[in-house]
CSV table of C-alpha atoms in Angstrom, one decimal:
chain,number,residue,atom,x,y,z
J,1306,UNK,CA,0.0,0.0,0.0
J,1307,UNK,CA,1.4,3.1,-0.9
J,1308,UNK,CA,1.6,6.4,1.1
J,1309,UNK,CA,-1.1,9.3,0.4
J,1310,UNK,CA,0.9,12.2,-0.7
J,1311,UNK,CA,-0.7,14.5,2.4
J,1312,UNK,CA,-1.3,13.4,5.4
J,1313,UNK,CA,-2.9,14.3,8.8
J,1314,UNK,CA,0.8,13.9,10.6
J,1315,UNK,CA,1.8,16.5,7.8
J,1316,UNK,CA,-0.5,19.2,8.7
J,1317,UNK,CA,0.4,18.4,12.1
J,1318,UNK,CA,4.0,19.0,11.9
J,1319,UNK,CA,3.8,22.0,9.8
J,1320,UNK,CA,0.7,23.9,11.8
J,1321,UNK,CA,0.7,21.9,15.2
J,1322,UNK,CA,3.0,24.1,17.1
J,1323,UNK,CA,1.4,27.2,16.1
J,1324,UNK,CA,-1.9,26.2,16.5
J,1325,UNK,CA,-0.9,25.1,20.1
J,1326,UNK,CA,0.2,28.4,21.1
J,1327,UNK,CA,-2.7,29.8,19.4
J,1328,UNK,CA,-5.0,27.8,21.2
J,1329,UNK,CA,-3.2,27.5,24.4
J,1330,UNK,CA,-5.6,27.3,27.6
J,1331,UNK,CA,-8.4,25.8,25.4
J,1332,UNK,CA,-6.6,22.5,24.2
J,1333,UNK,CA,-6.8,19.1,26.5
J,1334,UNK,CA,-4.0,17.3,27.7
J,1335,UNK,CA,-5.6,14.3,26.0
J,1336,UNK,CA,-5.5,16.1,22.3
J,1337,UNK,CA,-1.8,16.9,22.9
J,1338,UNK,CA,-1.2,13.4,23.1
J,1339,UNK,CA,-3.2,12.4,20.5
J,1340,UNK,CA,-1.8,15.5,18.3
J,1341,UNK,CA,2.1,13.9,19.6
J,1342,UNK,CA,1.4,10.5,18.8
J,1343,UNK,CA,-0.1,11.2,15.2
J,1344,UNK,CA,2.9,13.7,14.7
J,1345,UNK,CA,5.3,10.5,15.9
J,1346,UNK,CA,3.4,7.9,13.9
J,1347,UNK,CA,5.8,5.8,11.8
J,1348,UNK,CA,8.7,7.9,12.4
J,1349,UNK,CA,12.4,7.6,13.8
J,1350,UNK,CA,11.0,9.2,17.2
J,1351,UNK,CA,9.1,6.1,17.9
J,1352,UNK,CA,11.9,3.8,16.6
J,1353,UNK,CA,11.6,1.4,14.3
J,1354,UNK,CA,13.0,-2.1,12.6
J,1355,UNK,CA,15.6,-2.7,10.3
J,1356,UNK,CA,14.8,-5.6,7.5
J,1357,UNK,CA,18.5,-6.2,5.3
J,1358,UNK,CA,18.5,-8.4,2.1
J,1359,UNK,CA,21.2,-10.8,3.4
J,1360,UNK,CA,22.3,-11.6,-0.8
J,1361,UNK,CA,22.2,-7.4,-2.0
J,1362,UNK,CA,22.2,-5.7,1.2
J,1363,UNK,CA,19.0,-3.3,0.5
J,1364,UNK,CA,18.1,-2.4,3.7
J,1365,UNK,CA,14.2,-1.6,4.4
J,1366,UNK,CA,13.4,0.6,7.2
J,1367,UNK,CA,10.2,0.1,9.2
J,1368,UNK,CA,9.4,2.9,12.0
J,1369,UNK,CA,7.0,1.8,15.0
J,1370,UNK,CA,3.3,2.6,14.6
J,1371,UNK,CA,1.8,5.1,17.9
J,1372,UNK,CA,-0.7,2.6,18.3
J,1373,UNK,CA,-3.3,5.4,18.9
J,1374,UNK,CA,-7.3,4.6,18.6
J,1375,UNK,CA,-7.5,8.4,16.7
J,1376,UNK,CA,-4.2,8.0,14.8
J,1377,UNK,CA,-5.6,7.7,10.9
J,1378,UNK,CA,-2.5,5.7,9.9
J,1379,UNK,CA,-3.2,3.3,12.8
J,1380,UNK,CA,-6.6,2.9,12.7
J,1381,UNK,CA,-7.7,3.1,9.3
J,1382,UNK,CA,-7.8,-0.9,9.0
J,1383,UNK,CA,-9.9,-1.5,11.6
J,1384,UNK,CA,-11.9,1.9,10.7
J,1385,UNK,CA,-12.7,0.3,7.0
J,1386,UNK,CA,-13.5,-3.6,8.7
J,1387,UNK,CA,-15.7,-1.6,11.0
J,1388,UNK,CA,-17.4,-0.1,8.2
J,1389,UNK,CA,-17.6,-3.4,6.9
J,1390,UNK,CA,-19.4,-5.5,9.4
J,1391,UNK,CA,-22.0,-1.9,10.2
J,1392,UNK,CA,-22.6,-2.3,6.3
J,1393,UNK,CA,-23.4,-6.0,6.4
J,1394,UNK,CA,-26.0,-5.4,8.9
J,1395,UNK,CA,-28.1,-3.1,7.2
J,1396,UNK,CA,-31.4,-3.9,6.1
J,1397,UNK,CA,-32.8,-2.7,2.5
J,1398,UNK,CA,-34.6,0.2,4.2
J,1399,UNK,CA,-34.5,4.1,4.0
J,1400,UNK,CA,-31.6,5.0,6.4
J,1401,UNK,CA,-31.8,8.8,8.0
J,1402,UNK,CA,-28.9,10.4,10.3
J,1403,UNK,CA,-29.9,12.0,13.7
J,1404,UNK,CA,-27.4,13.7,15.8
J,1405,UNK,CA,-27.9,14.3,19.5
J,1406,UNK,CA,-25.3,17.1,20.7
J,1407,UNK,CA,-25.0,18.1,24.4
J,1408,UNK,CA,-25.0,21.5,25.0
J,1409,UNK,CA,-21.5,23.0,26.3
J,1410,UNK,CA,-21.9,23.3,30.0
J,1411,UNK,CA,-23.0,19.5,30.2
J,1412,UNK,CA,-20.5,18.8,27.9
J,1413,UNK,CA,-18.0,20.1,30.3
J,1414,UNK,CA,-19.7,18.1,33.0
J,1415,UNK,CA,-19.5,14.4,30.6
J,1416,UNK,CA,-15.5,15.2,30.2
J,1417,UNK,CA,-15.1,14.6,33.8
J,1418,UNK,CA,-18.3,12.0,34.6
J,1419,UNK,CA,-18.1,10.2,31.7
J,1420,UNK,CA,-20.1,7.0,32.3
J,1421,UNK,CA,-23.0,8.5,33.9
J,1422,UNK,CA,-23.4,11.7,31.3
J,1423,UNK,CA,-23.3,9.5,28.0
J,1424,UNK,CA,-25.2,7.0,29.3
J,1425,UNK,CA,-28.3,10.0,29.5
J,1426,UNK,CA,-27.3,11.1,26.2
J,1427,UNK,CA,-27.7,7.2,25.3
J,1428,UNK,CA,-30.5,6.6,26.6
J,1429,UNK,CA,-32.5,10.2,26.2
J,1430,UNK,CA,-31.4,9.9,22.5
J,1431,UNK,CA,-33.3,6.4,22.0
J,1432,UNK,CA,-36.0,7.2,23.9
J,1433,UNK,CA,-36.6,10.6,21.9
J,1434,UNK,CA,-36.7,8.8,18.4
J,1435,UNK,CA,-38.5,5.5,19.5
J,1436,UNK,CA,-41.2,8.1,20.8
J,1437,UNK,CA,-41.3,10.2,17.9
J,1438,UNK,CA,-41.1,7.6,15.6
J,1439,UNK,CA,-44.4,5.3,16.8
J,1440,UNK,CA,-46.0,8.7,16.9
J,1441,UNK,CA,-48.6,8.0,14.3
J,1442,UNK,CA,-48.4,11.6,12.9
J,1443,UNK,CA,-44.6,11.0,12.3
J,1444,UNK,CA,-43.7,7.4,11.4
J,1445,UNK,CA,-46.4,5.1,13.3
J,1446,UNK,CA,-43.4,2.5,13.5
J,1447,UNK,CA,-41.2,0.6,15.6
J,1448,UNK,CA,-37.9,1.6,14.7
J,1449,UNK,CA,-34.3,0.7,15.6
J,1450,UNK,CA,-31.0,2.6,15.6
J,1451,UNK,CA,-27.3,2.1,15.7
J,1452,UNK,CA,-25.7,5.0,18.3
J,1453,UNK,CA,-22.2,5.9,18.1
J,1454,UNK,CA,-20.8,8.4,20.5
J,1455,UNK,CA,-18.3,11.2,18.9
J,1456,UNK,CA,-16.0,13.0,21.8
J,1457,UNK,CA,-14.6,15.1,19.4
J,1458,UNK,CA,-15.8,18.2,16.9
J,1459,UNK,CA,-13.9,18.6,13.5
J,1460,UNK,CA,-11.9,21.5,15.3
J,1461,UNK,CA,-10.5,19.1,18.0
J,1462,UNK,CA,-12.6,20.6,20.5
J,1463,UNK,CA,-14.0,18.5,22.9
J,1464,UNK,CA,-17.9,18.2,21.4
J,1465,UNK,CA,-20.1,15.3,22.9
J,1466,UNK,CA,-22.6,14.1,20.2
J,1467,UNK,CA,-24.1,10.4,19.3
């Protein structure tokens, strides 16, 4: 498999350290580590292995993955079998997506209780849309749903939502 010409670690390196400063105060210690481990990923900082052609002496160098669950490199396997198996479960119905966001100050409770806030979002969330939906003005049916919680916004804020 070949590299992709730009990558997430490259915008990372090149921007990441201005955008730090920039955003100092407002960042998590969690997305600095992610931001540090996707900047590492595959590199000589997290070391590596050394593969030598005993008869021609090419030498392949191999550096060490980060290993982390929001690393794109790392993940993108298991994001695309994940894909996969959600795909192979779906029925030949009319699909809609619904997104539950908390609003900011629960949000900054859920960071710390974690357990007890999403599992309200959870269950609020499927509780709304099985109400709504056997709602004979609305749908009249019995539905069911697949709920996936995102952490994370597109601006690496942290942004509760399932």
């Amino acid at each position: 498999m070949s590299r992709p010409s730009f990558e997430v670690a490259d915008i990372f390196r090149a921007h990441g350290p201005a955008w730090r400063r920039a955003n100092a105060g407002h960042v998590s210690l969690d997305q600095l580590k992610v931001m540090s481990a996707i900047e590492s990923c595959r590199t000589a900082a997290l070391g590596g292995h050394v593969a030598r052609c005993e008869k021609c002496s090419h030498t392949l160098i191999a550096y060490n993955s980060c290993r982390n669950r929001h690393c794109p490199k790392c993940q993108a396997i298991a994001a695309k079998e994940w894909l996969a198996e959600r795909e192979a479960e779906l029925l030949p119905v009319p699909y809609y997506h619904v997104v539950f966001t908390l609003p900011a100050a629960v949000a900054d409770i859920a960071y710390h209780n974690k357990a007890v806030i999403y599992d309200i979002l959870f269950k609020t969330a499927a509780e709304t849309l099985t109400t709504i939906a056997a709602d004979p003005k609305h749908l009249g049916a019995r539905i069911g749903f697949t709920a996936v919680l995102h952490s994370w916004g597109s601006a690496l804020t942290q942004n509760p939502h399932s």
